[in-house]
Amino acid sequence: MPPLDLGVLISGRGSNLQAILDAIADGRLDARVRLVLSNRPGVEGLARAERAGVPTRVIAHRDFADRDTFDAAAVDALRDAGATWVVLAGFMRLLTTTFLDAFPHRVVNIHPSLLPSFPGVDAQQQALDHGVRITGCTVHLVDAGTDTGPILAQAAVPVLDGDDHDTLAARILVQEHALLVRALSWIADGRLQVTPPAAPGGRARAAIAGVDTALGLANVDTALGLAQGGRAPEQVGEGA
C-alpha cells in the first residue's frame, strides 16, 4: 500500500505531532506528513514541523465569521497539500460537517480519557474530580459529536495517590504518543474496517483487523494495583 498522506492539525505544542514525525523518520510508520496546519500562529508545533522539513500553514480561526467558513478554508489547504487523512493532534476546535464530509471516516483524534468517559475539554481534571482510579487515552475516528466517533484503540493509565492535573496528564501523554502512532500504523497497513451507520442518525463502527480495540485494558488489574499505592513502571497499559 502507498504511504498515508497525512494532514496534521494542531493548536499548540505539537508533542503528538512529534511522535508521528519521529515514527516516520525511524520507519515505524509508513506515512508522509503533507501539511501541518495550525489555527494559532507562533505555536511550538509549527517549529517542530519546520525543523522536520514539513510544510506548515496558519489559518487563524478568528479571521472567519463562522466555523463552516474556517473549515472550508482548512479543507482547501489540506487538499492542495495532497493530504488524504487528517490527524487532530491537540487541535482545539470542533469540526463541522463541512470538514468531516470532505474526509469521510478519515479524521483521527487522540483524546486523554477512556471514552466515552470524560469527553470534551480537560479530561484529565474531569477524571481527578470524579475520583476514578483508572483513566487513559483513546484514538478514535471523528464524527459530528464531541468525542463520540468510532473507537480504534485505548490504553489504560492509573490515577495514582497524590496525582494532580500535571502529573496525570504527563503519564497519559506517554501513552498518547505510542497509541496514536500504533493506530496510524494499522491504518497504513490497511487493517481499518469501518461499518457505516445502519440507519440515518446512527453511529458508524470501526475495527482493526486482528487487533483488540481495547488495547491495554487487559492490564487494568495491574494499573489498579498501582493506583492503590504500588510503584508505576515507565509505561502502563500500552499493550503488546
XYZ file of C-alpha atoms in Angstrom:
240
model
C 0.000 0.000 0.000
C 1.166 3.585 -0.589
C 2.146 5.625 2.461
C -0.560 7.533 4.299
C -0.683 11.152 3.202
C -1.382 12.988 6.427
C -2.535 16.448 7.263
C -1.950 17.181 10.947
C -3.982 19.863 12.712
C -2.540 21.473 15.835
C -3.232 24.332 18.196
C -0.219 24.219 20.484
C 2.997 22.437 21.365
C 2.592 19.513 18.963
C 4.040 16.686 21.046
C 1.787 14.142 19.333
C 2.880 15.615 16.004
C 6.469 14.999 17.088
C 5.637 11.390 17.892
C 4.309 10.993 14.341
C 7.355 12.669 12.797
C 9.728 10.511 14.847
C 7.879 7.312 13.909
C 8.033 8.198 10.216
C 11.738 9.029 10.467
C 12.673 5.732 12.083
C 10.441 3.548 9.915
C 7.719 2.632 12.401
C 5.024 4.469 10.435
C 4.617 4.351 6.659
C 3.309 7.860 6.136
C 4.116 11.323 4.857
C 3.033 14.495 6.616
C 1.910 16.672 3.747
C 0.923 19.663 5.857
C 0.837 20.813 9.457
C -1.987 23.304 9.870
C -2.464 25.433 12.970
C -5.323 27.734 13.879
C -2.899 29.716 16.052
C 0.281 31.443 14.890
C 3.607 31.050 16.635
C 2.914 27.764 18.425
C 5.674 25.261 19.144
C 4.163 22.620 16.875
C 4.851 24.776 13.817
C 8.519 24.960 14.763
C 8.618 21.177 15.162
C 7.239 20.755 11.654
C 9.648 23.280 10.158
C 12.625 21.520 11.750
C 11.449 18.302 10.107
C 11.102 19.999 6.732
C 7.315 19.638 6.710
C 5.180 22.381 5.098
C 3.146 24.465 7.528
C 0.161 26.737 7.260
C -1.577 29.024 9.737
C -5.286 29.618 9.229
C -6.438 31.701 12.161
C -9.992 30.842 13.142
C -10.579 34.397 14.346
C -10.337 35.597 10.756
C -13.540 33.775 9.816
C -17.141 34.627 10.532
C -18.148 31.078 11.471
C -16.892 27.533 11.834
C -18.056 26.403 8.401
C -16.047 29.005 6.515
C -12.972 28.256 8.608
C -13.398 24.544 7.970
C -13.804 25.115 4.235
C -10.512 27.033 4.151
C -8.790 24.247 6.098
C -10.159 21.611 3.708
C -8.852 23.558 0.704
C -5.382 23.844 2.262
C -5.223 20.149 3.119
C -6.412 19.050 -0.304
C -3.983 21.386 -2.032
C -1.168 19.808 0.005
C -2.216 16.288 -1.007
C -3.474 15.092 2.374
C -5.987 12.247 2.274
C -6.070 11.518 6.031
C -6.280 14.067 8.836
C -4.927 13.723 12.368
C -6.058 16.045 15.146
C -3.004 16.361 17.379
C -4.050 18.759 20.072
C -6.350 20.705 17.752
C -8.682 22.680 19.995
C -11.573 23.245 17.608
C -14.769 21.324 16.940
C -15.126 20.352 13.301
C -18.288 20.820 11.287
C -19.779 18.548 8.651
C -18.125 20.822 6.067
C -14.801 19.350 7.158
C -15.913 15.830 8.053
C -17.749 15.289 4.760
C -14.552 16.188 2.910
C -12.639 13.384 4.697
C -15.298 10.752 5.490
C -14.088 8.326 8.184
C -10.578 9.683 7.629
C -10.202 12.105 10.529
C -8.364 10.611 13.523
C -8.233 12.103 17.013
C -6.365 11.278 20.215
C -8.245 12.047 23.444
C -6.854 11.846 27.005
C -9.502 9.616 28.570
C -11.105 6.226 28.132
C -14.059 7.342 26.050
C -16.990 7.565 26.400
C -15.909 8.742 29.862
C -14.813 12.381 30.141
C -15.305 13.774 26.634
C -14.553 17.385 25.815
C -12.014 19.691 27.374
C -9.711 18.937 30.315
C -10.457 15.237 30.529
C -7.593 14.761 32.993
C -9.163 17.123 35.526
C -12.545 15.525 34.956
C -11.017 12.173 35.899
C -9.490 13.619 39.059
C -12.718 15.389 40.016
C -14.693 12.149 39.682
C -12.179 10.185 41.737
C -11.655 7.398 39.201
C -8.707 5.065 39.736
C -8.216 4.217 36.061
C -8.223 6.587 33.111
C -6.211 6.563 29.892
C -6.401 7.655 26.280
C -8.414 6.825 23.192
C -7.717 7.003 19.473
C -10.961 7.376 17.546
C -12.405 8.488 14.263
C -14.110 11.867 14.415
C -17.814 12.325 13.813
C -20.151 15.260 14.319
C -20.400 14.712 18.085
C -17.914 15.653 20.784
C -15.523 12.688 21.092
C -18.293 10.283 20.073
C -16.721 8.736 16.944
C -15.803 5.066 16.487
C -13.036 3.937 18.833
C -9.894 2.464 17.258
C -7.786 1.744 20.358
C -7.475 2.554 24.037
C -4.727 2.387 26.648
C -5.202 2.372 30.407
C -3.349 4.641 32.822
C -3.667 4.510 36.633
C -4.600 7.535 38.697
C -2.041 7.411 41.492
C -2.403 8.710 45.011
C -1.177 12.294 45.049
C -1.726 12.876 41.330
C -2.590 16.383 40.210
C -3.566 17.537 36.756
C 0.011 17.885 35.530
C 1.337 14.544 36.784
C -1.666 12.643 35.452
C -1.559 14.461 32.110
C 2.142 13.643 31.733
C 1.543 9.942 32.368
C -1.328 9.850 29.886
C 0.737 11.724 27.297
C 3.345 8.945 27.231
C 0.571 6.572 26.218
C -0.918 9.018 23.716
C 2.318 9.160 21.740
C 2.601 5.381 21.493
C -1.082 4.675 20.885
C -1.548 7.276 18.154
C 1.427 6.023 16.175
C 0.280 2.443 16.589
C -3.248 3.189 15.387
C -1.942 5.111 12.375
C 0.376 2.215 11.520
C -2.626 -0.140 11.495
C -4.426 2.220 9.135
C -1.330 2.396 6.927
C -1.338 -1.417 6.821
C -4.917 -1.409 5.521
C -6.334 -3.014 8.664
C -9.026 -0.432 9.439
C -12.577 -1.590 8.734
C -15.415 0.939 9.029
C -19.055 -0.083 9.028
C -21.331 2.847 8.147
C -24.415 3.549 10.275
C -27.270 1.115 9.677
C -29.761 3.978 9.608
C -29.681 7.770 9.306
C -28.570 9.282 12.578
C -26.908 6.063 13.702
C -23.244 5.562 14.559
C -20.535 4.087 12.416
C -18.432 1.305 13.885
C -14.728 0.651 13.395
C -12.481 -2.346 13.881
C -8.811 -3.051 13.319
C -8.364 -6.452 11.697
C -6.534 -8.793 14.031
C -6.379 -6.306 16.931
C -8.482 -5.898 20.073
C -9.567 -2.246 20.129
C -9.463 -2.373 23.948
C -5.688 -2.225 23.714
C -4.088 -2.013 27.124
C -7.217 -2.651 29.164
C -6.046 -6.199 29.855
C -3.596 -4.525 32.231
C -6.340 -2.877 34.231
C -5.766 -5.077 37.320
C -2.082 -4.151 37.346
C -2.933 -0.494 36.848
C -5.478 -0.594 39.660
C -2.889 -2.064 41.986
C -0.572 0.801 41.108
C -3.324 3.303 41.764
C -3.701 1.872 45.232
C -0.100 2.572 46.095
C 2.166 0.366 44.021
C 5.136 1.573 42.018
C 4.361 2.669 38.471
C 6.534 1.410 35.628
C 7.569 3.843 32.947
C 4.658 2.822 30.720
C 1.431 1.175 31.810
C -1.334 -0.287 29.692
C 0.297 0.206 26.338
C -0.417 -3.340 25.162
C 1.632 -5.641 23.001
